[in-house]
Amino acid sequence: MKLTLFLLSCLFAFLAGHMVNYSIIFLSLEWFDSHSIAGIGYALCFAPPVILGWFAGVYCDRYSPRNVILVAQNSYFISLFLLYLAFDQSADTQLILLLSAAFFSGIGWSFVAPARFAAVVFYVKPEKLMLGSIGLNLMVMTGFGLAPMLLKVINVDFGWQGVMFTTVTLLFVSSLLLLPLKIKFKSKPADKALAEIVESLKFIKGSPELKQLLSLAAIAYLLMGPMQVLLPTVAEQTLQLSQTGQGNYLSLVAFSLIIGGLLTMAMKKKVHFGWLCIISIALAGAGIASLGVIEQLSTSVTLLIIASVCGGIAISLIVAGLQYFSPTQYRGRIMSVYTIIGQFIPAMSGLGAGIFAGLFSYQTALLLFGGLIIISLLLASWRFKTIRAISQLESH
């Protein structure tokens, strides 16, 4: 029961957080008609974790990660308040408030994501940790995928005020669900934060499994930035969909990521762990790259589903592997490194996608990032011998 409530709280939090991110992207395009500003805003949503994420991992090992979540989610409320103030302002003021909102969203992501991954271990038995981790990752992916559809539906019927109200409600309910879920956390002696960060990095460096899994995560997350920044334009300009149709198209990502996570649960004892990670990321990259140049709706939908399912499989396997190879005393910091990768890489790839789309075209930007992912996977399949050798986590 506790795990169910925790995962529901996670779903509401990640859904609300991604609605903030998508609001920043859509408002950038609506107010300024600029992919570059959308890319900058998206980058700011995930730039603070590059610095704050390291300290978030330390705090999650020192203090109760549940308490870290409850405090950090307040940053999203600040972000939404700034967005609300931006309406009916001059263009210059709107830009300042929009980017400030993106920055506060980034502060929230810095702490909420690693704290959620550090907290899940307190709500599952040790033998169920892999399933609990995949379940949490399903909530992450569901929030990411459902956010644009929910935002568009609400925006069409109730405008941006409806979007703001819904997002605030989701955040409030998420925190409310977490309040009774107290955990027995033994506070650890406080060392210097930088010393703890260095210690965890040394441990990761000495573990080929963790090092290679985190590298695969970095390659996989190259997909996320172009998807969030450019797929709205694909839906509008290439496929010429209505507002509701655009939201439905983008929501296919959520459906497919969930299917990918569920398939991972079903296949975890039947497939080769290492090779499935590598092949899934390669197929996802190839699928996303082709979306900008395909004008037929049925083909585009099919490719988006296949690419997202493969992405869901890869990320679910990576998260399960990281939890499996992470000792308890390092888990908060190791998962914070993962969440930094999962936030910084999409931020930079989203910024790059926005810039390339402005310089060339969104089709070219998608092709460039797809090619980068495939080349990176070819190198990984050659160099990552440890991951290639892992058949199943349970038997490793």
Coordinates of C-alpha atoms in Angstrom, one line a residue:
M1 CA 0.0 0.0 0.0
K2 CA 2.8 2.4 0.9
L3 CA 4.6 1.7 -2.5
T4 CA 1.3 2.3 -4.4
L5 CA 0.8 5.7 -2.6
F6 CA 4.4 6.6 -3.2
L7 CA 4.3 5.8 -6.9
L8 CA 1.0 7.8 -7.2
S9 CA 2.7 10.7 -5.5
C10 CA 5.6 10.4 -8.0
L11 CA 3.2 10.3 -10.9
F12 CA 1.5 13.5 -9.9
A13 CA 4.8 15.2 -9.2
F14 CA 6.5 14.2 -12.5
L15 CA 3.3 15.0 -14.5
A16 CA 3.2 18.5 -12.9
G17 CA 6.9 19.1 -13.4
H18 CA 6.8 18.2 -17.0
M19 CA 3.7 20.4 -17.5
V20 CA 5.8 23.3 -16.2
N21 CA 8.5 22.4 -18.7
Y22 CA 6.0 22.1 -21.6
S23 CA 4.3 25.3 -20.6
I24 CA 7.7 27.1 -20.9
I25 CA 8.2 25.5 -24.4
F26 CA 4.7 26.2 -25.7
L27 CA 4.7 29.8 -24.3
S28 CA 8.1 30.5 -25.9
L29 CA 6.7 29.5 -29.3
E30 CA 3.4 31.3 -28.7
W31 CA 4.8 34.6 -27.4
F32 CA 8.1 34.8 -29.3
D33 CA 7.8 32.3 -32.2
S34 CA 11.3 31.2 -31.4
H35 CA 12.8 27.7 -31.2
S36 CA 16.0 29.2 -29.8
I37 CA 14.1 30.8 -26.8
A38 CA 12.2 27.5 -26.3
G39 CA 15.6 25.7 -26.3
I40 CA 17.1 28.2 -23.8
G41 CA 14.0 27.9 -21.6
Y42 CA 14.1 24.1 -21.7
A43 CA 17.9 24.1 -20.9
L44 CA 17.2 26.3 -17.9
C45 CA 14.7 23.8 -16.6
F46 CA 17.5 21.3 -16.4
A47 CA 20.6 23.4 -16.0
P48 CA 20.6 23.9 -12.2
P49 CA 21.0 20.1 -11.5
V50 CA 24.5 20.3 -13.0
I51 CA 25.5 22.0 -9.8
L52 CA 22.7 21.4 -7.3
G53 CA 22.2 17.8 -8.3
W54 CA 25.5 16.8 -6.7
F55 CA 24.5 18.3 -3.4
A56 CA 21.0 16.7 -3.7
G57 CA 22.6 13.3 -3.7
V58 CA 24.6 14.1 -0.6
Y59 CA 21.5 15.3 1.2
C60 CA 19.5 12.2 0.2
D61 CA 22.2 10.1 1.8
R62 CA 22.4 12.3 4.9
Y63 CA 18.7 13.1 5.5
S64 CA 15.3 11.5 4.8
P65 CA 14.8 11.7 1.0
R66 CA 11.0 12.0 1.7
N67 CA 11.7 15.3 3.5
V68 CA 13.9 16.5 0.7
I69 CA 11.0 15.9 -1.8
L70 CA 8.5 17.8 0.3
V71 CA 10.7 20.9 0.5
A72 CA 12.0 20.8 -3.1
Q73 CA 8.5 20.6 -4.7
N74 CA 7.8 24.1 -3.5
S75 CA 10.1 25.4 -6.2
Y76 CA 7.6 24.3 -8.8
F77 CA 5.0 26.5 -7.1
I78 CA 7.4 29.5 -7.5
S79 CA 7.9 28.7 -11.2
L80 CA 4.1 28.6 -11.8
F81 CA 3.6 31.8 -10.0
L82 CA 6.2 33.5 -12.2
L83 CA 4.5 32.1 -15.3
Y84 CA 1.2 33.4 -14.1
L85 CA 2.6 36.9 -13.6
A86 CA 4.1 36.9 -17.1
F87 CA 0.7 37.0 -18.9
D88 CA -0.3 40.5 -20.2
Q89 CA 3.2 41.9 -19.6
S90 CA 5.5 43.5 -22.2
A91 CA 7.6 41.2 -24.3
D92 CA 10.8 42.0 -22.4
T93 CA 9.1 41.4 -19.0
Q94 CA 7.6 38.2 -20.3
L95 CA 11.0 36.9 -21.4
I96 CA 12.5 37.6 -18.0
L97 CA 9.7 36.0 -16.1
L98 CA 9.6 33.0 -18.5
L99 CA 13.3 32.3 -18.1
S100 CA 13.1 32.8 -14.3
A101 CA 10.3 30.3 -14.1
A102 CA 12.4 27.9 -16.1
F103 CA 15.3 28.4 -13.6
F104 CA 13.1 27.7 -10.6
S105 CA 11.7 24.6 -12.3
G106 CA 15.3 23.5 -12.7
I107 CA 15.9 23.9 -8.9
G108 CA 12.9 21.7 -8.3
W109 CA 14.2 19.0 -10.7
S110 CA 17.6 19.1 -9.0
F111 CA 16.3 17.7 -5.8
V112 CA 12.9 16.0 -6.5
A113 CA 14.2 13.5 -9.1
P114 CA 17.2 12.1 -7.1
A115 CA 15.2 12.1 -3.9
R116 CA 12.4 10.1 -5.5
F117 CA 14.9 7.4 -6.6
A118 CA 16.6 7.4 -3.2
A119 CA 13.3 7.1 -1.4
V120 CA 11.8 4.1 -3.3
V121 CA 14.1 1.6 -1.5
F122 CA 12.3 2.4 1.7
Y123 CA 8.9 1.3 0.3
V124 CA 9.9 -2.1 -1.2
K125 CA 11.5 -5.3 0.1
P126 CA 15.1 -5.9 -1.1
E127 CA 14.1 -8.7 -3.4
K128 CA 11.5 -6.5 -5.1
L129 CA 13.9 -3.5 -5.6
M130 CA 14.2 -4.1 -9.4
L131 CA 10.4 -4.1 -9.9
G132 CA 10.0 -1.1 -7.6
S133 CA 12.7 0.8 -9.5
I134 CA 11.1 0.0 -12.9
G135 CA 7.7 1.0 -11.4
L136 CA 9.1 4.4 -10.4
N137 CA 10.7 4.8 -13.8
L138 CA 7.3 4.1 -15.3
M139 CA 5.9 7.0 -13.3
V140 CA 8.7 9.2 -14.6
M141 CA 8.0 8.3 -18.2
T142 CA 4.2 8.5 -17.8
G143 CA 4.5 12.0 -16.4
F144 CA 6.8 13.0 -19.3
G145 CA 4.5 11.6 -21.9
L146 CA 1.1 12.5 -20.6
A147 CA 2.0 16.1 -19.8
P148 CA 1.7 17.5 -23.3
M149 CA -1.6 15.8 -24.0
L150 CA -3.1 17.0 -20.7
L151 CA -1.7 20.5 -21.1
K152 CA -3.2 20.8 -24.7
V153 CA -6.6 19.4 -23.7
I154 CA -6.9 21.8 -20.7
N155 CA -5.5 24.7 -22.7
V156 CA -8.0 24.3 -25.5
D157 CA -11.0 24.1 -23.1
F158 CA -9.9 26.3 -20.2
G159 CA -6.9 28.4 -21.4
W160 CA -3.6 28.9 -19.7
Q161 CA -5.3 29.7 -16.3
G162 CA -6.8 26.2 -16.4
V163 CA -3.3 24.7 -17.1
M164 CA -1.8 26.7 -14.1
F165 CA -4.6 25.6 -11.8
T166 CA -4.3 21.9 -12.8
T167 CA -0.6 21.9 -12.3
V168 CA -0.8 23.5 -8.9
T169 CA -3.4 20.9 -7.9
L170 CA -1.3 18.0 -9.0
L171 CA 1.7 19.3 -7.0
F172 CA -0.5 19.8 -3.9
V173 CA -2.0 16.3 -4.0
S174 CA 1.5 14.8 -4.6
S175 CA 2.8 16.4 -1.4
L176 CA -0.3 15.5 0.5
L177 CA 0.0 11.8 -0.5
L178 CA 3.6 11.8 0.7
L179 CA 2.9 13.3 4.2
P180 CA 1.8 10.0 5.9
L181 CA 4.5 7.9 4.2
K182 CA 7.1 8.4 6.9
I183 CA 10.2 6.3 6.7
K184 CA 12.7 5.0 9.2
F185 CA 15.8 6.9 8.1
K186 CA 18.9 6.9 10.2
S187 CA 20.7 10.2 9.8
K188 CA 24.3 9.9 8.8
P189 CA 27.1 12.0 10.2
A190 CA 27.6 15.1 8.1
D191 CA 31.0 15.2 6.3
K192 CA 32.0 17.9 3.9
A193 CA 29.6 17.7 0.9
L194 CA 32.5 18.0 -1.6
A195 CA 34.3 15.2 0.1
E196 CA 31.3 13.0 -0.2
I197 CA 30.8 13.9 -3.8
V198 CA 34.4 13.0 -4.6
E199 CA 34.1 9.8 -2.7
S200 CA 31.1 8.7 -4.7
L201 CA 32.7 9.6 -8.0
K202 CA 35.7 7.5 -7.1
F203 CA 33.4 4.6 -6.4
I204 CA 31.7 5.0 -9.7
K205 CA 35.0 5.2 -11.5
G206 CA 36.0 1.9 -9.9
S207 CA 32.8 0.2 -11.0
P208 CA 32.7 -0.7 -14.7
E209 CA 29.1 -1.6 -14.5
L210 CA 28.0 1.8 -13.0
K211 CA 30.3 3.7 -15.3
Q212 CA 29.1 2.1 -18.5
L213 CA 25.4 2.2 -17.4
L214 CA 25.7 5.9 -16.8
S215 CA 27.3 6.4 -20.2
L216 CA 24.5 4.5 -21.9
A217 CA 22.0 6.7 -19.9
A218 CA 23.8 9.8 -21.3
I219 CA 23.4 8.5 -24.9
A220 CA 19.8 7.6 -24.4
Y221 CA 18.9 11.0 -22.9
L222 CA 20.2 12.8 -26.0
L223 CA 16.8 11.9 -27.5
M224 CA 14.8 13.8 -24.9
G225 CA 15.8 17.3 -25.7
P226 CA 14.9 17.2 -29.5
M227 CA 11.7 15.3 -28.7
Q228 CA 10.4 18.0 -26.3
V229 CA 11.6 21.0 -28.3
L230 CA 11.0 19.8 -31.9
L231 CA 8.1 17.3 -31.8
P232 CA 5.5 20.0 -31.2
T233 CA 6.7 21.6 -34.5
V234 CA 6.6 18.2 -36.3
A235 CA 3.0 17.7 -35.1
E236 CA 2.0 21.2 -36.2
Q237 CA 4.0 21.8 -39.4
T238 CA 4.9 18.4 -40.9
L239 CA 1.7 16.6 -39.9
Q240 CA -0.5 19.8 -39.8
L241 CA -2.5 18.6 -36.8
S242 CA -5.0 20.6 -34.8
Q243 CA -4.2 21.7 -31.2
T244 CA -5.9 18.7 -29.8
G245 CA -4.3 16.5 -32.4
Q246 CA -0.9 17.8 -31.5
G247 CA -1.5 16.9 -27.8
N248 CA -2.7 13.4 -28.8
Y249 CA 0.4 12.9 -31.0
L250 CA 2.8 13.9 -28.3
S251 CA 0.9 11.8 -25.7
L252 CA 1.8 8.7 -27.8
V253 CA 5.2 9.0 -26.2
A254 CA 3.7 8.4 -22.8
F255 CA 1.7 5.3 -24.0
S256 CA 4.8 3.9 -25.7
L257 CA 7.2 4.5 -22.8
I258 CA 4.8 2.7 -20.5
I259 CA 4.6 -0.2 -22.9
G260 CA 8.4 -0.2 -22.9
G261 CA 8.6 -0.3 -19.2
L262 CA 6.0 -3.1 -18.9
L263 CA 7.8 -5.1 -21.6
T264 CA 11.0 -4.8 -19.6
M265 CA 9.2 -6.3 -16.5
A266 CA 7.9 -9.2 -18.7
M267 CA 11.2 -9.8 -20.5
K268 CA 13.7 -9.3 -17.6
K269 CA 14.4 -13.0 -17.3
K270 CA 14.1 -13.9 -21.0
V271 CA 16.4 -11.5 -22.8
H272 CA 20.1 -10.5 -22.7
F273 CA 20.3 -7.4 -20.5
G274 CA 23.4 -5.7 -22.1
W275 CA 22.6 -6.1 -25.7
L276 CA 18.9 -5.2 -25.2
C277 CA 20.1 -1.9 -23.7
I278 CA 22.3 -1.0 -26.6
I279 CA 20.0 -2.1 -29.4
S280 CA 16.9 -0.4 -27.9
I281 CA 18.7 3.0 -27.7
A282 CA 19.9 2.6 -31.3
L283 CA 16.4 1.9 -32.6
A284 CA 15.0 4.8 -30.6
G285 CA 17.5 7.2 -32.1
A286 CA 16.8 6.0 -35.7
G287 CA 13.1 6.3 -35.2
I288 CA 13.1 9.9 -33.8
A289 CA 15.6 11.1 -36.5
S290 CA 13.2 10.1 -39.2
L291 CA 10.1 11.9 -37.8
G292 CA 10.9 15.3 -39.3
V293 CA 10.8 14.1 -42.9
I294 CA 7.8 11.8 -42.8
E295 CA 4.5 13.5 -43.7
Q296 CA 2.2 10.5 -43.6
L297 CA 0.5 10.4 -40.2
S298 CA 0.2 6.6 -39.9
T299 CA 3.9 6.1 -40.6
S300 CA 4.9 8.9 -38.3
V301 CA 2.7 7.5 -35.5
T302 CA 4.1 4.0 -36.0
L303 CA 7.7 5.2 -35.8
L304 CA 7.1 7.4 -32.8
I305 CA 5.5 4.4 -30.9
I306 CA 8.4 2.1 -31.9
A307 CA 11.1 4.7 -30.9
S308 CA 9.4 5.5 -27.6
V309 CA 8.9 1.8 -26.7
C310 CA 12.6 1.2 -27.3
G311 CA 13.5 4.2 -25.3
G312 CA 11.2 3.0 -22.4
I313 CA 12.9 -0.4 -22.5
A314 CA 16.4 1.1 -22.4
I315 CA 15.8 3.6 -19.6
S316 CA 14.0 1.0 -17.5
L317 CA 16.9 -1.5 -17.8
I318 CA 19.5 1.2 -17.0
V319 CA 17.6 2.3 -13.9
A320 CA 17.2 -1.3 -12.7
G321 CA 20.9 -1.9 -13.3
L322 CA 22.0 1.2 -11.4
Q323 CA 19.9 0.2 -8.4
Y324 CA 21.2 -3.3 -8.6
F325 CA 24.9 -2.3 -8.6
S326 CA 24.6 0.6 -6.1
P327 CA 25.5 -0.1 -2.5
T328 CA 23.1 1.4 0.1
Q329 CA 25.6 3.9 1.4
Y330 CA 26.2 5.3 -2.1
R331 CA 22.8 4.9 -3.6
G332 CA 21.5 8.5 -3.1
R333 CA 24.7 10.0 -4.7
I334 CA 24.8 7.5 -7.6
M335 CA 21.1 8.1 -8.4
S336 CA 21.8 11.8 -8.2
V337 CA 24.5 11.4 -10.9
Y338 CA 21.9 9.5 -13.0
T339 CA 19.3 12.2 -12.6
I340 CA 21.9 14.9 -13.4
I341 CA 22.6 13.1 -16.6
G342 CA 18.8 12.7 -17.2
Q343 CA 18.3 16.4 -16.8
F344 CA 21.5 18.0 -18.1
I345 CA 21.9 16.0 -21.3
P346 CA 18.3 16.7 -22.4
A347 CA 18.8 20.4 -21.5
M348 CA 21.9 20.6 -23.7
S349 CA 20.4 18.5 -26.5
G350 CA 17.2 20.6 -26.4
L351 CA 19.3 23.8 -26.5
G352 CA 21.3 22.4 -29.4
A353 CA 18.2 21.2 -31.2
G354 CA 16.6 24.6 -30.9
I355 CA 19.8 26.3 -32.2
F356 CA 20.2 23.9 -35.1
A357 CA 16.4 24.3 -36.0
G358 CA 16.9 28.0 -36.1
L359 CA 20.1 27.8 -38.2
F360 CA 18.9 25.1 -40.6
S361 CA 15.6 23.4 -40.0
Y362 CA 13.9 21.2 -37.4
Q363 CA 14.2 18.2 -39.8
T364 CA 17.9 18.7 -40.1
A365 CA 18.2 19.0 -36.3
L366 CA 16.4 15.7 -35.8
L367 CA 18.6 13.9 -38.3
L368 CA 21.7 15.3 -36.7
F369 CA 20.8 14.1 -33.2
G370 CA 19.6 10.7 -34.5
G371 CA 23.0 10.2 -36.3
L372 CA 24.9 11.2 -33.2
I373 CA 23.0 8.6 -31.1
I374 CA 23.6 5.8 -33.6
I375 CA 27.3 6.6 -33.9
S376 CA 27.6 6.8 -30.1
L377 CA 25.9 3.4 -29.8
L378 CA 28.3 1.8 -32.3
L379 CA 31.2 3.0 -30.2
A380 CA 29.5 1.8 -27.0
S381 CA 28.8 -1.7 -28.4
W382 CA 32.5 -2.0 -29.2
R383 CA 33.9 -0.5 -25.9
F384 CA 31.5 -1.6 -23.2
K385 CA 32.5 -5.2 -22.7
T386 CA 31.2 -5.4 -19.1
I387 CA 27.7 -4.4 -20.1
R388 CA 27.8 -6.7 -23.1
A389 CA 28.6 -9.6 -20.8
I390 CA 25.6 -9.0 -18.4
S391 CA 23.0 -11.5 -19.4
Q392 CA 20.5 -11.1 -16.5
L393 CA 20.7 -9.0 -13.3
E394 CA 19.5 -11.7 -11.0
S395 CA 22.2 -14.1 -12.2
H396 CA 25.0 -11.6 -12.4

